[in-house]
Amino acid sequence: MTRSADTTKLGLAGTDAQLLIELLKFATVVTRPMKATVAAHHDLSVNELRVLMCLSGEGALAGQEIAGLMSMAPMNVSRALARLEALGWIERVEDGHDRRRQPVQLSKAGWKAYNSILPDIRETARWLFAPLAGADRRKMLAMIAKLNARIEAWGEEEEDVSRGRR
C-alpha cells in the first residue's frame, strides 16, 4: 500500500522538512520499478544497471568518476564493474595522460546488451512520468538540477549548516 504526502501534517514538521521527508522516501522507492522491470529482467543489480547507463552516456570513465557522477559508494561501483567485466560488457582502456587512472568503457558486447535493455528503460521511464505533462517534466528536471547543484556545494557549506548558519 502506498501513501502520498499528507499535507495536513505540514504544520507539524514544516513545509521544508516535509518536502525533505518526501524526497527521502522517493529516493528510496524510485529504484523499485527499475529493479523489477529492467534490472531483474536482464539479470542485473540496480547498481550494475546504473553503471551501464552511466558508461553509455559518458564514455570511458574510471570507477571513482562513476561513483561521483552516479552518487554511488565506490565499493558498489567496484562490484558492478567486476560483474560487468565478467560478462564481457566493459573493457579497460588506457589513459594516455595518467597511467594510474584505469578507465573502462562499454565493449561491443556491452553496447549490444545496453541497446537490448534500452527499450525497457524507456518504457519504465514512460510509465513513471506518465502523470506529468511535458512542461511539468521540464520543471522537475530543472528543480532536480538546482537541488543537485546545492547538494554538490554542501561539502563546502557543511560546517555552516551544522552550526545553523544557513
Tab-separated table of N, CA and C in Angstrom:
chain	number	residue	atom	x	y	z
A	1	MET	N	0.843	-1.174	0.000
A	1	MET	CA	0.000	0.000	0.000
A	1	MET	C	0.890	1.239	0.000
A	2	THR	N	0.587	2.166	-0.861
A	2	THR	CA	1.368	3.393	-0.900
A	2	THR	C	0.534	4.546	-0.395
A	3	ARG	N	1.210	5.497	0.223
A	3	ARG	CA	0.532	6.689	0.707
A	3	ARG	C	1.226	7.901	0.127
A	4	SER	N	0.445	8.868	-0.262
A	4	SER	CA	1.035	10.116	-0.733
A	4	SER	C	1.173	11.067	0.443
A	5	ALA	N	1.834	12.175	0.190
A	5	ALA	CA	2.089	13.149	1.255
A	5	ALA	C	0.788	13.624	1.874
A	6	ASP	N	0.743	13.645	3.188
A	6	ASP	CA	-0.411	14.160	3.915
A	6	ASP	C	-0.128	15.626	4.219
A	7	THR	N	-0.712	16.506	3.423
A	7	THR	CA	-0.420	17.931	3.565
A	7	THR	C	-0.951	18.513	4.863
A	8	THR	N	-1.844	17.813	5.549
A	8	THR	CA	-2.340	18.334	6.823
A	8	THR	C	-1.259	18.258	7.895
A	9	LYS	N	-0.233	17.439	7.699
A	9	LYS	CA	0.838	17.304	8.681
A	9	LYS	C	1.966	18.306	8.457
A	10	LEU	N	1.867	19.099	7.412
A	10	LEU	CA	2.940	20.041	7.110
A	10	LEU	C	3.203	21.004	8.253
A	11	GLY	N	2.168	21.408	8.938
A	11	GLY	CA	2.345	22.346	10.042
A	11	GLY	C	3.176	21.762	11.167
A	12	LEU	N	3.133	20.446	11.348
A	12	LEU	CA	3.887	19.809	12.420
A	12	LEU	C	5.381	19.787	12.127
A	13	ALA	N	5.740	19.456	10.908
A	13	ALA	CA	7.156	19.318	10.577
A	13	ALA	C	7.709	20.550	9.884
A	14	GLY	N	6.847	21.351	9.308
A	14	GLY	CA	7.293	22.473	8.493
A	14	GLY	C	7.350	22.033	7.040
A	15	THR	N	6.993	22.915	6.149
A	15	THR	CA	6.929	22.575	4.732
A	15	THR	C	8.255	22.040	4.214
A	16	ASP	N	9.363	22.702	4.540
A	16	ASP	CA	10.664	22.248	4.053
A	16	ASP	C	11.016	20.871	4.599
A	17	ALA	N	10.740	20.648	5.883
A	17	ALA	CA	11.034	19.343	6.472
A	17	ALA	C	10.176	18.261	5.834
A	18	GLN	N	8.909	18.554	5.591
A	18	GLN	CA	8.030	17.568	4.967
A	18	GLN	C	8.487	17.278	3.537
A	19	LEU	N	8.897	18.306	2.820
A	19	LEU	CA	9.412	18.116	1.468
A	19	LEU	C	10.651	17.228	1.491
A	20	LEU	N	11.531	17.462	2.446
A	20	LEU	CA	12.723	16.634	2.579
A	20	LEU	C	12.350	15.185	2.867
A	21	ILE	N	11.396	14.976	3.753
A	21	ILE	CA	10.940	13.620	4.072
A	21	ILE	C	10.398	12.932	2.826
A	22	GLU	N	9.584	13.645	2.061
A	22	GLU	CA	9.018	13.059	0.839
A	22	GLU	C	10.106	12.748	-0.186
A	23	LEU	N	11.103	13.615	-0.304
A	23	LEU	CA	12.212	13.349	-1.225
A	23	LEU	C	13.013	12.130	-0.786
A	24	LEU	N	13.243	12.000	0.510
A	24	LEU	CA	13.962	10.832	1.019
A	24	LEU	C	13.192	9.548	0.733
A	25	LYS	N	11.884	9.589	0.935
A	25	LYS	CA	11.064	8.414	0.620
A	25	LYS	C	11.118	8.113	-0.871
A	26	PHE	N	10.995	9.158	-1.693
A	26	PHE	CA	11.020	8.974	-3.145
A	26	PHE	C	12.352	8.377	-3.597
A	27	ALA	N	13.452	8.879	-3.036
A	27	ALA	CA	14.769	8.361	-3.402
A	27	ALA	C	14.886	6.873	-3.094
A	28	THR	N	14.207	6.437	-2.056
A	28	THR	CA	14.232	5.025	-1.693
A	28	THR	C	13.384	4.181	-2.635
A	29	VAL	N	12.209	4.659	-2.979
A	29	VAL	CA	11.279	3.824	-3.750
A	29	VAL	C	11.428	3.948	-5.260
A	30	VAL	N	12.097	4.970	-5.751
A	30	VAL	CA	12.162	5.175	-7.202
A	30	VAL	C	12.922	4.049	-7.904
A	31	THR	N	13.794	3.363	-7.195
A	31	THR	CA	14.523	2.264	-7.831
A	31	THR	C	13.680	1.000	-7.977
A	32	ARG	N	12.561	0.928	-7.280
A	32	ARG	CA	11.731	-0.285	-7.359
A	32	ARG	C	11.303	-0.627	-8.783
A	33	PRO	N	10.751	0.324	-9.549
A	33	PRO	CA	10.374	-0.035	-10.920
A	33	PRO	C	11.581	-0.420	-11.777
A	34	MET	N	12.709	0.250	-11.578
A	34	MET	CA	13.907	-0.094	-12.354
A	34	MET	C	14.386	-1.500	-12.006
A	35	LYS	N	14.307	-1.837	-10.733
A	35	LYS	CA	14.740	-3.172	-10.317
A	35	LYS	C	13.804	-4.236	-10.874
A	36	ALA	N	12.504	-4.013	-10.740
A	36	ALA	CA	11.518	-5.024	-11.127
A	36	ALA	C	11.352	-5.159	-12.634
A	37	THR	N	11.363	-4.040	-13.354
A	37	THR	CA	11.035	-4.108	-14.780
A	37	THR	C	12.241	-4.037	-15.703
A	38	VAL	N	13.399	-3.684	-15.165
A	38	VAL	CA	14.581	-3.608	-16.031
A	38	VAL	C	15.682	-4.528	-15.508
A	39	ALA	N	16.227	-4.218	-14.343
A	39	ALA	CA	17.378	-4.963	-13.836
A	39	ALA	C	17.092	-6.460	-13.707
A	40	ALA	N	16.006	-6.808	-13.051
A	40	ALA	CA	15.692	-8.223	-12.836
A	40	ALA	C	15.467	-8.967	-14.151
A	41	HIS	N	14.855	-8.306	-15.108
A	41	HIS	CA	14.600	-8.947	-16.412
A	41	HIS	C	15.886	-9.232	-17.173
A	42	HIS	N	16.940	-8.533	-16.832
A	42	HIS	CA	18.209	-8.709	-17.542
A	42	HIS	C	19.289	-9.286	-16.629
A	43	ASP	N	18.870	-9.851	-15.503
A	43	ASP	CA	19.761	-10.488	-14.534
A	43	ASP	C	20.888	-9.553	-14.085
A	44	LEU	N	20.505	-8.326	-13.771
A	44	LEU	CA	21.452	-7.324	-13.292
A	44	LEU	C	20.982	-6.773	-11.952
A	45	SER	N	21.923	-6.266	-11.185
A	45	SER	CA	21.549	-5.497	-9.998
A	45	SER	C	21.261	-4.067	-10.450
A	46	VAL	N	20.600	-3.304	-9.611
A	46	VAL	CA	20.340	-1.902	-9.943
A	46	VAL	C	21.662	-1.151	-10.092
A	47	ASN	N	22.645	-1.457	-9.249
A	47	ASN	CA	23.941	-0.779	-9.356
A	47	ASN	C	24.640	-1.110	-10.670
A	48	GLU	N	24.569	-2.358	-11.100
A	48	GLU	CA	25.156	-2.725	-12.393
A	48	GLU	C	24.459	-1.979	-13.525
A	49	LEU	N	23.148	-1.867	-13.425
A	49	LEU	CA	22.382	-1.130	-14.425
A	49	LEU	C	22.773	0.349	-14.425
A	50	ARG	N	22.923	0.933	-13.256
A	50	ARG	CA	23.305	2.348	-13.160
A	50	ARG	C	24.676	2.594	-13.788
A	51	VAL	N	25.629	1.706	-13.523
A	51	VAL	CA	26.967	1.851	-14.104
A	51	VAL	C	26.903	1.689	-15.620
A	52	LEU	N	26.149	0.729	-16.084
A	52	LEU	CA	25.976	0.516	-17.524
A	52	LEU	C	25.392	1.762	-18.183
A	53	MET	N	24.362	2.333	-17.573
A	53	MET	CA	23.738	3.543	-18.108
A	53	MET	C	24.718	4.717	-18.094
A	54	CYS	N	25.500	4.840	-17.041
A	54	CYS	CA	26.474	5.923	-16.939
A	54	CYS	C	27.507	5.821	-18.056
A	55	LEU	N	28.065	4.639	-18.247
A	55	LEU	CA	29.080	4.457	-19.284
A	55	LEU	C	28.509	4.672	-20.678
A	56	SER	N	27.240	4.345	-20.867
A	56	SER	CA	26.634	4.536	-22.190
A	56	SER	C	26.517	6.017	-22.534
A	57	GLY	N	26.361	6.846	-21.527
A	57	GLY	CA	26.184	8.269	-21.779
A	57	GLY	C	27.455	9.090	-21.675
A	58	GLU	N	28.412	8.610	-20.897
A	58	GLU	CA	29.607	9.410	-20.607
A	58	GLU	C	30.862	8.925	-21.313
A	59	GLY	N	30.866	7.691	-21.792
A	59	GLY	CA	32.083	7.154	-22.396
A	59	GLY	C	33.011	6.602	-21.332
A	60	ALA	N	34.297	6.523	-21.662
A	60	ALA	CA	35.282	5.913	-20.770
A	60	ALA	C	35.430	6.720	-19.480
A	61	LEU	N	35.308	6.012	-18.367
A	61	LEU	CA	35.411	6.631	-17.042
A	61	LEU	C	36.131	5.692	-16.087
A	62	ALA	N	36.785	6.260	-15.103
A	62	ALA	CA	37.352	5.478	-14.010
A	62	ALA	C	36.259	5.256	-12.964
A	63	GLY	N	36.449	4.239	-12.140
A	63	GLY	CA	35.457	3.911	-11.124
A	63	GLY	C	35.112	5.076	-10.223
A	64	GLN	N	36.108	5.843	-9.814
A	64	GLN	CA	35.876	6.989	-8.935
A	64	GLN	C	34.997	8.035	-9.623
A	65	GLU	N	35.187	8.207	-10.922
A	65	GLU	CA	34.370	9.166	-11.671
A	65	GLU	C	32.924	8.694	-11.755
A	66	ILE	N	32.740	7.387	-11.955
A	66	ILE	CA	31.387	6.822	-11.993
A	66	ILE	C	30.714	7.034	-10.642
A	67	ALA	N	31.452	6.756	-9.571
A	67	ALA	CA	30.903	6.934	-8.220
A	67	ALA	C	30.428	8.367	-8.017
A	68	GLY	N	31.217	9.329	-8.464
A	68	GLY	CA	30.843	10.729	-8.310
A	68	GLY	C	29.644	11.112	-9.154
A	69	LEU	N	29.647	10.701	-10.411
A	69	LEU	CA	28.552	11.055	-11.316
A	69	LEU	C	27.223	10.435	-10.897
A	70	MET	N	27.278	9.207	-10.405
A	70	MET	CA	26.055	8.477	-10.080
A	70	MET	C	25.719	8.506	-8.593
A	71	SER	N	26.526	9.218	-7.806
A	71	SER	CA	26.327	9.281	-6.349
A	71	SER	C	26.239	7.880	-5.744
A	72	MET	N	27.202	7.060	-6.119
A	72	MET	CA	27.261	5.685	-5.635
A	72	MET	C	28.485	5.506	-4.744
A	73	ALA	N	28.390	4.586	-3.807
A	73	ALA	CA	29.541	4.243	-2.982
A	73	ALA	C	30.596	3.577	-3.869
A	74	PRO	N	31.873	3.931	-3.698
A	74	PRO	CA	32.922	3.327	-4.525
A	74	PRO	C	32.915	1.797	-4.506
A	75	MET	N	32.621	1.196	-3.351
A	75	MET	CA	32.573	-0.268	-3.267
A	75	MET	C	31.485	-0.825	-4.185
A	76	ASN	N	30.330	-0.164	-4.236
A	76	ASN	CA	29.247	-0.619	-5.114
A	76	ASN	C	29.634	-0.491	-6.581
A	77	VAL	N	30.357	0.565	-6.913
A	77	VAL	CA	30.837	0.732	-8.289
A	77	VAL	C	31.824	-0.378	-8.623
A	78	SER	N	32.756	-0.656	-7.714
A	78	SER	CA	33.750	-1.709	-7.947
A	78	SER	C	33.094	-3.058	-8.180
A	79	ARG	N	32.101	-3.379	-7.370
A	79	ARG	CA	31.391	-4.655	-7.542
A	79	ARG	C	30.664	-4.706	-8.878
A	80	ALA	N	30.012	-3.609	-9.225
A	80	ALA	CA	29.288	-3.556	-10.500
A	80	ALA	C	30.257	-3.691	-11.669
A	81	LEU	N	31.382	-2.997	-11.601
A	81	LEU	CA	32.376	-3.089	-12.673
A	81	LEU	C	32.919	-4.509	-12.801
A	82	ALA	N	33.162	-5.161	-11.668
A	82	ALA	CA	33.663	-6.541	-11.706
A	82	ALA	C	32.668	-7.459	-12.410
A	83	ARG	N	31.392	-7.309	-12.100
A	83	ARG	CA	30.368	-8.149	-12.740
A	83	ARG	C	30.247	-7.834	-14.223
A	84	LEU	N	30.223	-6.549	-14.570
A	84	LEU	CA	30.106	-6.167	-15.980
A	84	LEU	C	31.328	-6.626	-16.776
A	85	GLU	N	32.484	-6.607	-16.133
A	85	GLU	CA	33.691	-7.102	-16.802
A	85	GLU	C	33.611	-8.616	-16.993
A	86	ALA	N	33.109	-9.328	-15.980
A	86	ALA	CA	32.945	-10.782	-16.096
A	86	ALA	C	31.976	-11.145	-17.218
A	87	LEU	N	30.976	-10.297	-17.434
A	87	LEU	CA	30.024	-10.515	-18.526
A	87	LEU	C	30.616	-10.150	-19.887
A	88	GLY	N	31.754	-9.478	-19.871
A	88	GLY	CA	32.369	-9.032	-21.117
A	88	GLY	C	31.742	-7.764	-21.669
A	89	TRP	N	31.032	-7.017	-20.810
A	89	TRP	CA	30.313	-5.829	-21.259
A	89	TRP	C	31.129	-4.552	-21.148
A	90	ILE	N	32.233	-4.605	-20.419
A	90	ILE	CA	33.117	-3.440	-20.344
A	90	ILE	C	34.534	-3.891	-20.648
A	91	GLU	N	35.339	-2.927	-21.047
A	91	GLU	CA	36.753	-3.193	-21.301
A	91	GLU	C	37.566	-2.033	-20.754
A	92	ARG	N	38.748	-2.359	-20.308
A	92	ARG	CA	39.650	-1.330	-19.789
A	92	ARG	C	40.324	-0.627	-20.965
A	93	VAL	N	40.527	0.663	-20.805
A	93	VAL	CA	41.223	1.444	-21.826
A	93	VAL	C	42.353	2.220	-21.155
A	94	GLU	N	43.366	2.541	-21.924
A	94	GLU	CA	44.495	3.285	-21.377
A	94	GLU	C	44.200	4.775	-21.364
A	95	ASP	N	44.702	5.414	-20.325
A	95	ASP	CA	44.642	6.868	-20.245
A	95	ASP	C	46.023	7.371	-20.643
A	96	GLY	N	46.113	8.024	-21.775
A	96	GLY	CA	47.390	8.495	-22.287
A	96	GLY	C	48.050	9.557	-21.434
A	97	HIS	N	47.300	10.179	-20.539
A	97	HIS	CA	47.834	11.261	-19.716
A	97	HIS	C	48.165	10.826	-18.292
A	98	ASP	N	47.530	9.767	-17.802
A	98	ASP	CA	47.719	9.345	-16.413
A	98	ASP	C	47.669	7.823	-16.357
A	99	ARG	N	48.832	7.193	-16.212
A	99	ARG	CA	48.891	5.721	-16.215
A	99	ARG	C	48.218	5.116	-14.987
A	100	ARG	N	48.062	5.905	-13.920
A	100	ARG	CA	47.418	5.384	-12.708
A	100	ARG	C	45.908	5.267	-12.873
A	101	ARG	N	45.349	6.127	-13.701
A	101	ARG	CA	43.896	6.124	-13.941
A	101	ARG	C	43.547	4.907	-14.790
A	102	GLN	N	42.495	4.189	-14.403
A	102	GLN	CA	42.096	2.968	-15.106
A	102	GLN	C	40.662	3.080	-15.604
A	103	PRO	N	40.454	3.813	-16.681
A	103	PRO	CA	39.089	3.955	-17.195
A	103	PRO	C	38.588	2.678	-17.862
A	104	VAL	N	37.286	2.571	-17.881
A	104	VAL	CA	36.623	1.472	-18.589
A	104	VAL	C	35.588	2.080	-19.524
A	105	GLN	N	35.227	1.324	-20.519
A	105	GLN	CA	34.177	1.742	-21.446
A	105	GLN	C	33.377	0.513	-21.832
A	106	LEU	N	32.215	0.737	-22.413
A	106	LEU	CA	31.424	-0.386	-22.883
A	106	LEU	C	32.155	-1.063	-24.035
A	107	SER	N	32.158	-2.383	-24.002
A	107	SER	CA	32.714	-3.163	-25.106
A	107	SER	C	31.640	-3.291	-26.184
A	108	LYS	N	31.988	-3.928	-27.271
A	108	LYS	CA	30.997	-4.164	-28.329
A	108	LYS	C	29.824	-4.969	-27.764
A	109	ALA	N	30.139	-5.988	-26.956
A	109	ALA	CA	29.084	-6.795	-26.322
A	109	ALA	C	28.287	-5.955	-25.325
A	110	GLY	N	28.958	-5.018	-24.654
A	110	GLY	CA	28.275	-4.137	-23.709
A	110	GLY	C	27.286	-3.221	-24.403
A	111	TRP	N	27.687	-2.685	-25.548
A	111	TRP	CA	26.771	-1.840	-26.317
A	111	TRP	C	25.578	-2.643	-26.816
A	112	LYS	N	25.836	-3.869	-27.236
A	112	LYS	CA	24.741	-4.731	-27.699
A	112	LYS	C	23.771	-4.996	-26.547
A	113	ALA	N	24.318	-5.310	-25.371
A	113	ALA	CA	23.477	-5.557	-24.194
A	113	ALA	C	22.705	-4.300	-23.814
A	114	TYR	N	23.389	-3.164	-23.771
A	114	TYR	CA	22.730	-1.910	-23.399
A	114	TYR	C	21.588	-1.600	-24.363
A	115	ASN	N	21.835	-1.749	-25.645
A	115	ASN	CA	20.791	-1.466	-26.639
A	115	ASN	C	19.605	-2.416	-26.513
A	116	SER	N	19.841	-3.629	-26.021
A	116	SER	CA	18.722	-4.556	-25.804
A	116	SER	C	17.943	-4.206	-24.531
A	117	ILE	N	18.593	-3.550	-23.583
A	117	ILE	CA	17.970	-3.139	-22.321
A	117	ILE	C	17.245	-1.800	-22.467
A	118	LEU	N	17.729	-0.951	-23.347
A	118	LEU	CA	17.218	0.412	-23.503
A	118	LEU	C	15.700	0.502	-23.682
A	119	PRO	N	15.053	-0.371	-24.466
A	119	PRO	CA	13.590	-0.275	-24.564
A	119	PRO	C	12.886	-0.444	-23.214
A	120	ASP	N	13.397	-1.318	-22.357
A	120	ASP	CA	12.805	-1.491	-21.023
A	120	ASP	C	13.023	-0.246	-20.160
A	121	ILE	N	14.188	0.381	-20.287
A	121	ILE	CA	14.464	1.619	-19.551
A	121	ILE	C	13.481	2.696	-19.989
A	122	ARG	N	13.321	2.832	-21.295
A	122	ARG	CA	12.409	3.857	-21.825
A	122	ARG	C	10.967	3.592	-21.402
A	123	GLU	N	10.548	2.347	-21.429
A	123	GLU	CA	9.171	2.013	-21.041
A	123	GLU	C	8.939	2.303	-19.558
A	124	THR	N	9.910	1.987	-18.727
A	124	THR	CA	9.798	2.271	-17.295
A	124	THR	C	9.735	3.776	-17.057
A	125	ALA	N	10.553	4.529	-17.769
A	125	ALA	CA	10.522	5.993	-17.642
A	125	ALA	C	9.176	6.542	-18.095
A	126	ARG	N	8.646	6.026	-19.201
A	126	ARG	CA	7.320	6.468	-19.674
A	126	ARG	C	6.256	6.201	-18.619
A	127	TRP	N	6.293	5.017	-18.032
A	127	TRP	CA	5.310	4.663	-17.005
A	127	TRP	C	5.443	5.596	-15.801
A	128	LEU	N	6.675	5.788	-15.325
A	128	LEU	CA	6.890	6.588	-14.123
A	128	LEU	C	6.442	8.032	-14.311
A	129	PHE	N	6.746	8.611	-15.454
A	129	PHE	CA	6.468	10.026	-15.669
A	129	PHE	C	5.151	10.294	-16.381
A	130	ALA	N	4.355	9.273	-16.616
A	130	ALA	CA	3.068	9.438	-17.302
A	130	ALA	C	2.156	10.475	-16.644
A	131	PRO	N	2.100	10.566	-15.314
A	131	PRO	CA	1.206	11.562	-14.707
A	131	PRO	C	1.651	13.015	-14.920
A	132	LEU	N	2.865	13.220	-15.398
A	132	LEU	CA	3.396	14.578	-15.548
A	132	LEU	C	3.337	15.026	-17.005
A	133	ALA	N	2.810	16.216	-17.221
A	133	ALA	CA	2.812	16.813	-18.560
A	133	ALA	C	4.249	17.188	-18.922
A	134	GLY	N	4.479	17.425	-20.197
A	134	GLY	CA	5.818	17.780	-20.663
A	134	GLY	C	6.415	18.965	-19.931
A	135	ALA	N	5.612	20.010	-19.715
A	135	ALA	CA	6.106	21.197	-19.004
A	135	ALA	C	6.477	20.844	-17.563
A	136	ASP	N	5.685	19.981	-16.931
A	136	ASP	CA	5.985	19.559	-15.560
A	136	ASP	C	7.290	18.763	-15.513
A	137	ARG	N	7.511	17.929	-16.517
A	137	ARG	CA	8.749	17.143	-16.577
A	137	ARG	C	9.958	18.064	-16.709
A	138	ARG	N	9.850	19.066	-17.559
A	138	ARG	CA	10.960	20.011	-17.735
A	138	ARG	C	11.208	20.793	-16.445
A	139	LYS	N	10.130	21.206	-15.769
A	139	LYS	CA	10.282	21.916	-14.487
A	139	LYS	C	10.935	21.010	-13.448
A	140	MET	N	10.495	19.756	-13.414
A	140	MET	CA	11.055	18.806	-12.458
A	140	MET	C	12.551	18.609	-12.717
A	141	LEU	N	12.924	18.470	-13.974
A	141	LEU	CA	14.326	18.308	-14.332
A	141	LEU	C	15.143	19.524	-13.888
A	142	ALA	N	14.593	20.712	-14.100
A	142	ALA	CA	15.281	21.941	-13.682
A	142	ALA	C	15.401	22.006	-12.156
A	143	MET	N	14.345	21.615	-11.450
A	143	MET	CA	14.387	21.646	-9.986
A	143	MET	C	15.397	20.634	-9.452
A	144	ILE	N	15.424	19.449	-10.043
A	144	ILE	CA	16.392	18.437	-9.612
A	144	ILE	C	17.807	18.934	-9.861
A	145	ALA	N	18.037	19.586	-10.994
A	145	ALA	CA	19.367	20.135	-11.290
A	145	ALA	C	19.771	21.168	-10.239
A	146	LYS	N	18.836	22.017	-9.837
A	146	LYS	CA	19.130	23.019	-8.801
A	146	LYS	C	19.477	22.348	-7.473
A	147	LEU	N	18.693	21.338	-7.107
A	147	LEU	CA	18.948	20.647	-5.843
A	147	LEU	C	20.261	19.880	-5.893
A	148	ASN	N	20.561	19.248	-7.034
A	148	ASN	CA	21.840	18.547	-7.173
A	148	ASN	C	23.010	19.510	-7.032
A	149	ALA	N	22.907	20.683	-7.646
A	149	ALA	CA	23.971	21.687	-7.528
A	149	ALA	C	24.133	22.124	-6.076
A	150	ARG	N	23.022	22.276	-5.389
A	150	ARG	CA	23.058	22.679	-3.979
A	150	ARG	C	23.729	21.601	-3.131
A	151	ILE	N	23.381	20.356	-3.401
A	151	ILE	CA	23.960	19.247	-2.639
A	151	ILE	C	25.449	19.117	-2.936
A	152	GLU	N	25.845	19.315	-4.190
A	152	GLU	CA	27.266	19.245	-4.542
A	152	GLU	C	28.064	20.320	-3.815
A	153	ALA	N	27.450	21.464	-3.557
A	153	ALA	CA	28.121	22.543	-2.832
A	153	ALA	C	28.085	22.319	-1.321
A	154	TRP	N	27.338	21.328	-0.878
A	154	TRP	CA	27.139	21.099	0.543
A	154	TRP	C	28.446	20.886	1.302
A	155	GLY	N	29.383	20.151	0.736
A	155	GLY	CA	30.644	19.904	1.421
A	155	GLY	C	31.331	21.190	1.835
A	156	GLU	N	31.228	22.200	0.975
A	156	GLU	CA	31.838	23.492	1.279
A	156	GLU	C	31.071	24.216	2.381
A	157	GLU	N	29.780	23.968	2.461
A	157	GLU	CA	28.931	24.677	3.415
A	157	GLU	C	28.581	23.831	4.633
A	158	GLU	N	29.025	22.600	4.651
A	158	GLU	CA	28.619	21.649	5.689
A	158	GLU	C	28.814	22.194	7.097
A	159	GLU	N	29.935	22.813	7.345
A	159	GLU	CA	30.206	23.324	8.681
A	159	GLU	C	29.208	24.408	9.073
A	160	ASP	N	28.905	25.312	8.157
A	160	ASP	CA	27.937	26.365	8.447
A	160	ASP	C	26.549	25.789	8.682
A	161	VAL	N	26.161	24.786	7.888
A	161	VAL	CA	24.843	24.169	8.033
A	161	VAL	C	24.731	23.501	9.397
A	162	SER	N	25.765	22.766	9.794
A	162	SER	CA	25.704	22.062	11.079
A	162	SER	C	25.659	23.030	12.257
A	163	ARG	N	26.112	24.248	12.051
A	163	ARG	CA	26.064	25.255	13.112
A	163	ARG	C	24.836	26.143	12.999
A	164	GLY	N	23.959	25.836	12.049
A	164	GLY	CA	22.722	26.584	11.901
A	164	GLY	C	22.884	27.951	11.282
A	165	ARG	N	23.924	28.140	10.505
A	165	ARG	CA	24.191	29.458	9.923
A	165	ARG	C	23.606	29.628	8.532
A	166	ARG	N	23.008	28.645	7.972
A	166	ARG	CA	22.484	28.788	6.610
A	166	ARG	C	21.014	28.810	6.604
